[in-house]
Every structure is written in structure tokens, then in C-alpha cells.
Coordinates of C-alpha atoms and ligand atoms in Angstrom, one line a residue:
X1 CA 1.5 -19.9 -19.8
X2 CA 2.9 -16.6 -20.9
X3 CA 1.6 -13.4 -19.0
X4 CA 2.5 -10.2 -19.9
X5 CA 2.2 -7.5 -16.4
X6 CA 1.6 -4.1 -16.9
X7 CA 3.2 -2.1 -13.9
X8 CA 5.8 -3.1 -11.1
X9 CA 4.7 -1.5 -8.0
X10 CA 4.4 -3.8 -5.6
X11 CA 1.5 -5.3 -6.4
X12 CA 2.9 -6.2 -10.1
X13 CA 6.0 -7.3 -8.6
X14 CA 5.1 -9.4 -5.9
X15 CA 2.4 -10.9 -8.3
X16 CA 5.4 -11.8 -11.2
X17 CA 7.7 -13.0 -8.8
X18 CA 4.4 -15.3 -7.3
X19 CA 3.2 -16.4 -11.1
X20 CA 6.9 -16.7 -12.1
X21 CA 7.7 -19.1 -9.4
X22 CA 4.1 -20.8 -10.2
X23 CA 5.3 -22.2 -13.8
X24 CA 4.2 -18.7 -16.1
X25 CA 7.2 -17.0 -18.1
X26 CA 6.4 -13.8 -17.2
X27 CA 7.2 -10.2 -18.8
X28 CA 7.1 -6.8 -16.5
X29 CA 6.5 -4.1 -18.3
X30 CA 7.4 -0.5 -16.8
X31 CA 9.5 2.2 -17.6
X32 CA 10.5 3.3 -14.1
X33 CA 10.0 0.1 -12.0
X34 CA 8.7 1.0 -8.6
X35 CA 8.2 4.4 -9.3
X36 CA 4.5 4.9 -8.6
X37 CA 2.9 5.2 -5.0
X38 CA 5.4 2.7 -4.1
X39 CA 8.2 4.6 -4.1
X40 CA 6.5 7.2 -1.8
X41 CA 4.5 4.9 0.9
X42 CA 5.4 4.5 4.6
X43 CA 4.8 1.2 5.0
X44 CA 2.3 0.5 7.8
X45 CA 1.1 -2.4 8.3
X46 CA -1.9 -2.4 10.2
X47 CA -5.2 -3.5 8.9
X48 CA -7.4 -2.1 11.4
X49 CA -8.0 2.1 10.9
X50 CA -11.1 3.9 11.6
X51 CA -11.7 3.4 7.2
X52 CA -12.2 -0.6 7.9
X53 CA -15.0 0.6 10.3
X54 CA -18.0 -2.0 8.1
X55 CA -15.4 -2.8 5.8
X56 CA -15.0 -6.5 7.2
X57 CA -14.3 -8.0 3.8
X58 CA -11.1 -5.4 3.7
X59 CA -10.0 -5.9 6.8
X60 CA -10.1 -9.9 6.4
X61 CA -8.2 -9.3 3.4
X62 CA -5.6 -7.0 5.6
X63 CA -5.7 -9.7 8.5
X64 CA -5.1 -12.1 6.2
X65 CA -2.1 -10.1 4.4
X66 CA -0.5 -9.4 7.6
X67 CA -0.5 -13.0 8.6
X68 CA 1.3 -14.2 5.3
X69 CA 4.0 -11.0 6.2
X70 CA 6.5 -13.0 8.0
X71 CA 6.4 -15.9 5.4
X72 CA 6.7 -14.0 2.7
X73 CA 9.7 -11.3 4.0
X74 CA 11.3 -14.9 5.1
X75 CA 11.4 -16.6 1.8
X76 CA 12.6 -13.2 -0.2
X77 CA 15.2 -12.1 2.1
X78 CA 16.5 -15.4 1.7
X79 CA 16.1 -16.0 -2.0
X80 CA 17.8 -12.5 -2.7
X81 CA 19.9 -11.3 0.5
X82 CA 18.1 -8.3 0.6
X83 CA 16.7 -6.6 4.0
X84 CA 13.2 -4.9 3.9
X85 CA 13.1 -3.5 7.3
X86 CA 10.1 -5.8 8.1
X87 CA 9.5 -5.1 11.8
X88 CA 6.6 -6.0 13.8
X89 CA 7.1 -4.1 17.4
X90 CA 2.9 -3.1 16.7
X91 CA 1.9 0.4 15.9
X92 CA 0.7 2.5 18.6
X93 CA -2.2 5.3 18.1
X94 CA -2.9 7.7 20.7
X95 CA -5.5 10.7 21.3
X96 CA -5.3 14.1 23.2
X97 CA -9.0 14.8 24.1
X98 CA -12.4 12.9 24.9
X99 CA -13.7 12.9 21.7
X100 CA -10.5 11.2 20.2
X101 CA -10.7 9.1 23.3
X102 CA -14.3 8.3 22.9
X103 CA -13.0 6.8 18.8
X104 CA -10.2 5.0 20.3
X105 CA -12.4 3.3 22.8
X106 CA -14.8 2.0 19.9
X107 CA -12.3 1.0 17.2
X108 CA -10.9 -1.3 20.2
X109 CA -14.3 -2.8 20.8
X110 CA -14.7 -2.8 17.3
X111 CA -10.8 -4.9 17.0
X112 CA -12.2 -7.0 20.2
X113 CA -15.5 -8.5 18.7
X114 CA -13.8 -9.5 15.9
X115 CA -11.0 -11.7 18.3
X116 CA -8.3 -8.7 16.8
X117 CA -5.8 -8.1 20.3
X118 CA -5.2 -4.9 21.4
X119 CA -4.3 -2.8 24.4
X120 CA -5.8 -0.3 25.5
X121 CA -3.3 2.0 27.1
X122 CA -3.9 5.4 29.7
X123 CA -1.9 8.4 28.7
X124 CA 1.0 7.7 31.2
X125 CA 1.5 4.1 29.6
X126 CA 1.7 5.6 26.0
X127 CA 4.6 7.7 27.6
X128 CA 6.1 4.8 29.1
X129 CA 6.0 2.9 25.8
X130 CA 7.0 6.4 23.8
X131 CA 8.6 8.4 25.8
X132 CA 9.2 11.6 23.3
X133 CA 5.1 11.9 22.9
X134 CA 3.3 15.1 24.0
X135 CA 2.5 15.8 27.7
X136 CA -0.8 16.2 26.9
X137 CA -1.7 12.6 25.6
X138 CA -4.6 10.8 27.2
X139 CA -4.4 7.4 26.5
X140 CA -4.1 4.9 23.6
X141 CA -3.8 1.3 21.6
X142 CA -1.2 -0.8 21.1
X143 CA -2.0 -3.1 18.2
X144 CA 1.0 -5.4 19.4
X145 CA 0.7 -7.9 16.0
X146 CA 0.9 -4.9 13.7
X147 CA 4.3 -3.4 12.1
X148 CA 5.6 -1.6 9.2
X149 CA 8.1 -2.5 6.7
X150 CA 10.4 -0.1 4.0
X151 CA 8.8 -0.5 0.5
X152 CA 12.1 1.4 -0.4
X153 CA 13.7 -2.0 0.3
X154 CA 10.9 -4.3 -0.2
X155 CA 10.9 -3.3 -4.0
X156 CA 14.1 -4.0 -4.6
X157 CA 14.2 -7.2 -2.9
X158 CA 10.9 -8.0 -5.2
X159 CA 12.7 -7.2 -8.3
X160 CA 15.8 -9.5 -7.8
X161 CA 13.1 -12.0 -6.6
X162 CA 11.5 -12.1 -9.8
X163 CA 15.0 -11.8 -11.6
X164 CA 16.1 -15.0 -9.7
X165 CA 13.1 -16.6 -11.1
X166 CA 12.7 -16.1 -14.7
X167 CA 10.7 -12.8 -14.8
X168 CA 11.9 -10.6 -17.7
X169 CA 11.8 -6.9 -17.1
X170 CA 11.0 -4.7 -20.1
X171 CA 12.0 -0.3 -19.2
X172 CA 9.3 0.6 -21.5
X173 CA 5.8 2.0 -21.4
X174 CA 2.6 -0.1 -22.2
X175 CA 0.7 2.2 -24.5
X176 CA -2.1 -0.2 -26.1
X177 CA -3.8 -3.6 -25.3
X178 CA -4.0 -6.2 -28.1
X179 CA -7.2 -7.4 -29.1
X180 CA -8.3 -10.4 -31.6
X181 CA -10.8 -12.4 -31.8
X182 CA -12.7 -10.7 -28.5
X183 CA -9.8 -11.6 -26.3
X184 CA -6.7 -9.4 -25.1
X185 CA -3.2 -11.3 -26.9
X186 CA -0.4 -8.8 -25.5
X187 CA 0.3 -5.2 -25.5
X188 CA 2.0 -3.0 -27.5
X189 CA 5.0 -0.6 -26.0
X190 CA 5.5 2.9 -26.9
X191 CA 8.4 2.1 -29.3
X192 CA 5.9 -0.3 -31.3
X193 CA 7.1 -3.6 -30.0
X194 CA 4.0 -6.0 -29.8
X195 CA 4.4 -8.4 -26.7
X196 CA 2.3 -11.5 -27.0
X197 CA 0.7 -13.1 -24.4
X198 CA -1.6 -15.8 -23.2
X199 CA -2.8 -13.2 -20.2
X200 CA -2.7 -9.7 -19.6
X201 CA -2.5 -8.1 -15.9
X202 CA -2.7 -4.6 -15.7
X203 CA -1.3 -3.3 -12.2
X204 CA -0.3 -0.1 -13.0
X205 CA -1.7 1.7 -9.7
X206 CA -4.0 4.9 -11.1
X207 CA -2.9 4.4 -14.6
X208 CA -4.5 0.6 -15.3
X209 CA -7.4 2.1 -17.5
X210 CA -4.8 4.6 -19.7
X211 CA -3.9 1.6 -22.3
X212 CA -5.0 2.6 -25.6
X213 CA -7.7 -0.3 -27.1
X214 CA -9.4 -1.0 -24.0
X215 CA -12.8 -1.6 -24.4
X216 CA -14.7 0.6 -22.0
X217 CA -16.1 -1.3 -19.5
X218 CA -13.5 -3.2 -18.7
X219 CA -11.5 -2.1 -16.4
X220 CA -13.3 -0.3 -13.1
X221 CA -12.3 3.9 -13.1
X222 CA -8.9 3.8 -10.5
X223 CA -8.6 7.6 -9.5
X224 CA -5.5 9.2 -8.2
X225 CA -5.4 10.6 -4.5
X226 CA -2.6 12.0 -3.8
X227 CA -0.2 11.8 -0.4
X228 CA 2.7 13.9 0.5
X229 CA 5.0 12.6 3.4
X230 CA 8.1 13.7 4.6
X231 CA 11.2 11.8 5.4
X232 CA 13.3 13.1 9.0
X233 CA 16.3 11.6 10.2
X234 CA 17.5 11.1 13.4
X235 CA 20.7 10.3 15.4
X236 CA 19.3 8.1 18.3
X237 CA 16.2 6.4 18.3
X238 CA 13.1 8.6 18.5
X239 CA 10.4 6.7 18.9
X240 CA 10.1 2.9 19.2
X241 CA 7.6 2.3 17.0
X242 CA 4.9 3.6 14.1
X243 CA 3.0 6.3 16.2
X244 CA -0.3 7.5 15.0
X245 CA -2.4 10.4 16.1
X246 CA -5.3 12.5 15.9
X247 CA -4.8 15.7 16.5
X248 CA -7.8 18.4 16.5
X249 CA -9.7 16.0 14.4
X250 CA -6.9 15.3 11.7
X251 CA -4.7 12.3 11.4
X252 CA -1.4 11.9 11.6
X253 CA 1.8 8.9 11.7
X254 CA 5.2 8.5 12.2
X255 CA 7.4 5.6 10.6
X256 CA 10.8 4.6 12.7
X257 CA 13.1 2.6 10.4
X258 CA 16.3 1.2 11.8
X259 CA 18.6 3.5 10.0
X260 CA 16.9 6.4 11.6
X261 CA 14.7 7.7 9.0
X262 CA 11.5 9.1 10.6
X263 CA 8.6 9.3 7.9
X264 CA 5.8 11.4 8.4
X265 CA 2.5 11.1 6.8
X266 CA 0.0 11.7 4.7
X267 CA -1.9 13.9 3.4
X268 CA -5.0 12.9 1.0
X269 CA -5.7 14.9 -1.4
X270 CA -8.3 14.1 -4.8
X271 CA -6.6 16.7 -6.7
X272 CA -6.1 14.1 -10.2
X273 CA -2.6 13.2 -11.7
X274 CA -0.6 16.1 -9.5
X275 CA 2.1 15.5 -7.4
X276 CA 3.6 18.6 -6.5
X277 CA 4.7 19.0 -2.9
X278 CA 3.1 22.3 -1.1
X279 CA 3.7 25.0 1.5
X280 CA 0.1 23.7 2.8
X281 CA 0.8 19.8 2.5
X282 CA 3.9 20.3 4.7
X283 CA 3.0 22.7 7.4
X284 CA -0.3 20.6 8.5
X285 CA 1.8 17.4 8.5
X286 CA 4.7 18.9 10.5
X287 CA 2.1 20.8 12.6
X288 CA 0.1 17.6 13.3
X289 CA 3.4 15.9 14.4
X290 CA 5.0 18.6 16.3
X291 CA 1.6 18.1 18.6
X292 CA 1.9 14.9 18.7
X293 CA 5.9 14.3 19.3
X294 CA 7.2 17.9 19.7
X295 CA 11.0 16.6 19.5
X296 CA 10.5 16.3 15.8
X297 CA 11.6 19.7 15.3
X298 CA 15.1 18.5 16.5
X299 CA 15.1 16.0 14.0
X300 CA 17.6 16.6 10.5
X301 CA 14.9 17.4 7.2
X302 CA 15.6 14.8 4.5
X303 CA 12.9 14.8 1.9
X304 CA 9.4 15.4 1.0
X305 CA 7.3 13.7 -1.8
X306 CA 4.0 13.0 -3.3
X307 CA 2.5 9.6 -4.9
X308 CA -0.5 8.7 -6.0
X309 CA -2.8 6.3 -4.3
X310 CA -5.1 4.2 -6.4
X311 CA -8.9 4.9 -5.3
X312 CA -11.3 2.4 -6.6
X313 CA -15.1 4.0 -6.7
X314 CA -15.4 1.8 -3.3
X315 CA -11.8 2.2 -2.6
X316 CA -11.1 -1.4 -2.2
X317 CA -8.5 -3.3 -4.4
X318 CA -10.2 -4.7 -7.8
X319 CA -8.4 -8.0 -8.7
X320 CA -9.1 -10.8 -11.1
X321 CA -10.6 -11.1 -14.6
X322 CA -12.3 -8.6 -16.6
X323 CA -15.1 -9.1 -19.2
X324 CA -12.9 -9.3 -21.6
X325 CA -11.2 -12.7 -21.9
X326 CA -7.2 -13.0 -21.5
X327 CA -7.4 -9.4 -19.4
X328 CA -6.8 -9.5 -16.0
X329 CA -6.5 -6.6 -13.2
X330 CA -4.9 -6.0 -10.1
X331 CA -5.4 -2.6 -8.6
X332 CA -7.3 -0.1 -6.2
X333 CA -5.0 -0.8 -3.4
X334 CA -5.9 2.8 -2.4
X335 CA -4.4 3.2 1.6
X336 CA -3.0 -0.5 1.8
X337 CA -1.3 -1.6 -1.0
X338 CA 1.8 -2.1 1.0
X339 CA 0.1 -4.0 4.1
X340 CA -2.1 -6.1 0.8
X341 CA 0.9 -7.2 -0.9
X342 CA 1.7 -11.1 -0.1
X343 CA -2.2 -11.8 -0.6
X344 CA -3.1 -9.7 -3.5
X345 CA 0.2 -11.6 -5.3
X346 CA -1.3 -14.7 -3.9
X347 CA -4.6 -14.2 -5.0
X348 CA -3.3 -12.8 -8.9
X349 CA -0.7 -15.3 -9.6
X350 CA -3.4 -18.3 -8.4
X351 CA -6.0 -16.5 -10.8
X352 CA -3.8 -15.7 -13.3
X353 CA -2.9 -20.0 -13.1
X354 CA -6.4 -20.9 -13.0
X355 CA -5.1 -22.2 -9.1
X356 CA -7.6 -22.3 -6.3
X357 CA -8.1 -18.6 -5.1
X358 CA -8.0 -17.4 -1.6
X359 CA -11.7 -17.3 -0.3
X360 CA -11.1 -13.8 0.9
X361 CA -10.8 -12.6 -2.7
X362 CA -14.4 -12.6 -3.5
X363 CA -15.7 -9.5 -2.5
X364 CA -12.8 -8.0 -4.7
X365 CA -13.6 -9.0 -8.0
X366 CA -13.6 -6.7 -11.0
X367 CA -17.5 -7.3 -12.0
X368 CA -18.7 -5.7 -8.4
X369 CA -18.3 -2.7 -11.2
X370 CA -19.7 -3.2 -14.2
X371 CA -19.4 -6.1 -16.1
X372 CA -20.8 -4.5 -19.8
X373 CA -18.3 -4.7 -22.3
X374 CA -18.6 -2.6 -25.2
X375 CA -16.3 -2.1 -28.2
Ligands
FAD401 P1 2.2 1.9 -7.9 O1 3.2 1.7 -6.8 O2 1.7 3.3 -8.1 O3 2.9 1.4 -9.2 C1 2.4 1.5 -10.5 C2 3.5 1.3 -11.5 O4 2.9 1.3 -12.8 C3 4.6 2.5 -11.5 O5 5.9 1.9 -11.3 C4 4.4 3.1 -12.9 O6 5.7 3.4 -13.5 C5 3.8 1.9 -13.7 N1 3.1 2.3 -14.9 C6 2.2 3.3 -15.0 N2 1.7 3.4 -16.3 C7 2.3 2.4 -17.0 C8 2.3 1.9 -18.3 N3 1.5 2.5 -19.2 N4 3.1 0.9 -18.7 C9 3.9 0.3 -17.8 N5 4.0 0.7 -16.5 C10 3.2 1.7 -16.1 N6 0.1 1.4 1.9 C11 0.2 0.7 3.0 O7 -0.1 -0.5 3.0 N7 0.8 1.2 4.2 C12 1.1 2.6 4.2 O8 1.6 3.0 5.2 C13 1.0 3.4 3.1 N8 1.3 4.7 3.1 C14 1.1 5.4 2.0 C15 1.5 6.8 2.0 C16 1.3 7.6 0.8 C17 1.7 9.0 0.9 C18 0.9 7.0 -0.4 C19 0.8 7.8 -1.6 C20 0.5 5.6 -0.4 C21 0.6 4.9 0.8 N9 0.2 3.5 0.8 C22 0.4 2.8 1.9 C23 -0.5 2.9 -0.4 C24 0.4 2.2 -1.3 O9 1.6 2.9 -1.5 C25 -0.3 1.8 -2.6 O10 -1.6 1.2 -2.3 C26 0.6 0.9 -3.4 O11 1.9 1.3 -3.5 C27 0.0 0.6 -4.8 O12 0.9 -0.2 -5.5 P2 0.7 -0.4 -7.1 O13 1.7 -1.4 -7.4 O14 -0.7 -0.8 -7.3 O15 0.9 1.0 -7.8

């Protein structure tokens, strides 16, 4: 089986290295491996947020992700040697008034019908479990099974992976799908190279659908929204754990790795393919985390930047076949493409092998959109 991926975020390269190691040859084609929202994202993973709120397909498919973590961290840190700053120390969210109280009370319920553990936490515990947050917190959840993990690291670690196992990388662009016969063969790269294939997987985040020779209809509108986040550093631990917060009705996190890199996030923003950094983007999210851990202004600056989120018109991933034979997809990872890794490459590769897909796939299939093909 050849198979020919367009795209190595970490859903195209967690899917080679998976399809690889299944039996496939497979070809990775990108011209800046990992460069995408990937390269931006801070890493949470925690499958509960107030967006799964009647989403219980997605957060089954995050449950199940999450579960397959350690597993999957396990066998490529061993296969490569490469860290990822997996960590699982559970993620914290806290609130500052009784409305935000009031949410925090029913996402727990919400978390506790469904058999999901979590504490619930009154302000003078959150201090004891972080002791730089506000004064004026008044209680919280402690989702102990939930972590984070540094896609900075975990995308190199998934590109030696998938060297290690046969993939071959190819630094170019995909610019058009082949078609005979009804049925996608390959693609063709910007320099005119045709690569043949027996399957096609496009996982190129918010630009899956820009391959010239697509037939419309097949692949399901991905739209950018954009993120800014910024990157602070700090001597001595500051907080213990991802710390989340609403503050004055507006979200905010804050992503401890072990090196001391504090990451701040997001913003969301539908503003199409633009990913400049603003004076606005970073004043709310430093304003929004200077309320919630006000020793953040002690903390050395070390970047900002923007990526691109992929936003399905349900803004749930879209994986599996198209309409048009030999053309697969794997994208609309939107907030949780990090956390959805190990079971959206579980879930491709096993497609993409004609293997026995994960039930929790179903709701996630590409003909929810529509399935019309026209030439
Ligand atoms: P991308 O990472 O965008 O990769 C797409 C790749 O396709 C790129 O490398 C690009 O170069 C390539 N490409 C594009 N066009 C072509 C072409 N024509 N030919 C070849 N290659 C091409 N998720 C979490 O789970 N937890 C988080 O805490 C989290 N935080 C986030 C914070 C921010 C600010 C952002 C922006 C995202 C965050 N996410 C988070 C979401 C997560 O980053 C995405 O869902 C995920 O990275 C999507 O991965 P992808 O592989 O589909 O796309």
C-alpha cells in the first residue's frame, strides 16, 4: 500500500508514523514540517471545557485520546530518545465570582454524570494547590487525569519516529490532486513532480481543500481561526500546573513546562489566513493573566505568535474517506488537535489500511458534510 500525506502537523505525522509502522510506504509531503498550528499550540490536554458541553461524541473521542497518551509518549520516547514534556499533574481551572462559580459547579456535574473525576476545590484550596493565584479566587476543579505536553517536542520526536520507520519526507508543497479514472492517484508538487499513490490523506490543517483538481464536494470547508499566545519564562517554578481562568467573562490558561517556559493563551479570532500578532491580542491575554496570577508580570517576555486553528463548519475533526475514491482526510481538529493526536493517527492509519476503526470515529466522518461529488 503506498500513501501519499499531505501535511505534517501532528495529525499527518502521528498518522505516517502509525500507517508506516502498519505495513504502508508512506510519503509526507510539506514544505515546512510542523509549521502550522502545531508549531504555535500550548498543549493542553484536557478533554472536558465548557465547548464539549453536548458534544459527547468529541469528548469520547478526547477521553479516549487522553487514555492512549501515556502509551503512545511511551513507545516514541523510546523508539527515538526524544522527551515531549508529557506531564499529567491535571489542569486546574478556577473562577473569581458567582457566576463563574455557578459554570464551574455545572461542568463538574456535567464531568460527574458522565463517571469523568474531578475535584471540586474552595478558593483557599486552589491557593494551597497554586500558591502564586489571585487573592481573590473563589474556588475551582482539579481535573487530576488531565495534563499537557510540548508539541514543540512532540513534533520532533514524531518526525524521527516516522524516519525510524520508513516514512519519506518530501520539503515541498502539494499544489494539485491527481485524478484518473474517478479516483485520486497521487499529487503533484509545486516543482511538477507527480507522486503516485494508492491513497491520498490530506492533513494539512486549514489548507486541506487548497489542492488544485479537487472536485468540489469533496473535502468539507476547514476555516482558519486564529490564536495568539505568548511564551514567558521563569527562574523558579511558577505555578505547578496548566491553570485556567475566567476572568470577567473571558478565558484564559497558563502552560508550565519543566524548562520554565510559561505559555499563555489564546485568543480566537475568525479573521481568515492572518497571523499577525496585535497590540489588542496581547494586552487582553496579559491582562486576563495578570488577574488571574499577578506574578506573571515578574516573569522574563520570550515570544508571541499566531497559528491557525482548523474550524470545521461543526468544529469537530473530519477524518476518513471522501467521495472520491483513493482520497482520504484528516482535519478540523479546531481547539484539540494536540489532546486528539494518538486517536485521530489511530483511527487514519486503521482507515487508511482498511483495519478495524475505532468505534468512536463515527460521528467524525467526512459525509456528515456533503457527500455530492461534482467534477
Ligand atoms: P497544522 O499543525 O496546522 O499543520 C498543517 C501542516 O500542513 C503545516 O505544517 C503546513 O506547512 C502544511 N501544509 C499546508 N499546505 C500544504 C500543502 N499544500 N502541501 C504540503 N503541506 C502543506 N490543541 C490542543 O489539543 N491543546 C491545546 O492546548 C491547544 N492550544 C492551541 C493554541 C493555539 C493558539 C492554537 C492556534 C491551536 C491550539 N491547539 C491546541 C489546536 C492544535 O494546535 C491544532 O488542532 C493542531 O495543531 C492541528 O494540527 P494539524 O496537523 O491538523 O495542522
Amino acid at each position: 500500500m503506498e500513501i501519499v500525506i499531505v501535511g505534517a502537523g501532528v495529525i499527518g505525522l502521528a498518522t505516517a508514523w502509525r500507517a508506516a509502522a502498519g505495513g504502508a510506504a508512506v510519503t509526507l509531503v510539506d514544505p515546512e514540517p510542523a509549521s502550522g498550528a502545531s508549531a504555535v499550540a500550548a498543549g493542553m490536554l484536557t478533554p472536558v471545557s465548557e465547548l464539549t458541553y453536548g458534544e459527547e461524541p468529541l469528548l469520547r473521542l478526547g477521553l479516549a485520546s487522553r487514555e492512549r497518551y501515556g502509551a503512545f509518549v511511551a513507545e516514541l520516547e523510546d523508539l527515538t530518545g526524544l522527551g515531549t514534556g508529557y506531564r499529567t499533574d491535571g489542569i486546574i481551572e478556577v473562577a473569581f465570582d458567582a457566576d463563574d462559580l455557578g459554570h464551574l459547579d455545572d461542568l463538574r456535574r456535567f464531568q460527574e454524570s458522565l463517571g469523568i473525576p474531578v475535584e471540586a476545590l474552595t478558593g483557599r484550596e486552589c491557593r494551597r494547590a497554586e500558591p502564586m493565584l489571585a487573592p481573590g479566587v473563589r474556588g475551582g476543579l482539579l481535573a487530576p487525569e488531565d495534563g499537557s505536553i510540548d508539541p514543540r517536542r512532540l513534533t520532533p520526536a514524531l518526525l524521527a519516529a516516522g524516519e525510524r520507520t520508513g516514512v519519506r519526507l518530501v520539503r515541498r508543497r502539494a499544489a494539485g490532486l491527481l485524478v484518473e479514472r474517478d479516483a485520486a492517484v497521487g499529487v503533484r508538487l509545486d516543482d511538477g513532480t507527480e507522486l503516485r499513490a494508492d491513497r491520498v490523506l490530506l492533513a494539512a490543517g486549514p489548507w486541506s481543500g487548497d489542492l488544485d483538481g479537487l472536485p468540489s464536494g469533496t473535502v468539507p470547508p476547514v476555516r482558519p481561526v486564529k490564536g495568539q499566545v505568548i511564551r514567558l519564562r521563569a527562574r523558579t517554578p511558577f505555578i505547578a500546573r496548566s491553570t485556567r481562568g475566567i476572568v470577567k467573562g473571558s478565558s484564559v490558561y497558563l502552560v508550565p513546562r519543566a524548562d520554565g517556559e510559561v505559555v499563555v493563551g489564546a485568543t480566537q479570532e475568525e479573521l481568515g489566513f492572518d497571523t499577525r500578532v496585535t497590540a489588542g491580542g496581547l494586552w487582553e491575554l496579559l491582562r486576563d493573566a495578570r488577574e488571574l496570577l499577578p506574578g506573571i508580570t515578574e516573569l522574563e517576555f520570550a515570544e508571541v505568535s499566531a497559528g491557525l486553528r482548523p474550524g470545521s463548519p461543526d468544529n469537530a475533526p473530519v477524518m476518513g474517506p471522501t467521495a472520491l475514491p483513493g482520497l482520504y482526510v484528516g482535519t478540523g481538529h479546531f481547539r484539540n488537535g494536540v489532546l486528539l493526536t494518538p486517536v485521530s493517527a489511530d483511527i487514519l492509519a486503521a482507515t487508511l489500511l482498511d483495519a478495524p476503526v475505532p468505534d468512536v470515529a463515527a460521528p467524525f466522518a467526512p459525509d456528515r458534510f456533503s457527500p455530492e461529488v461534482t467534477s
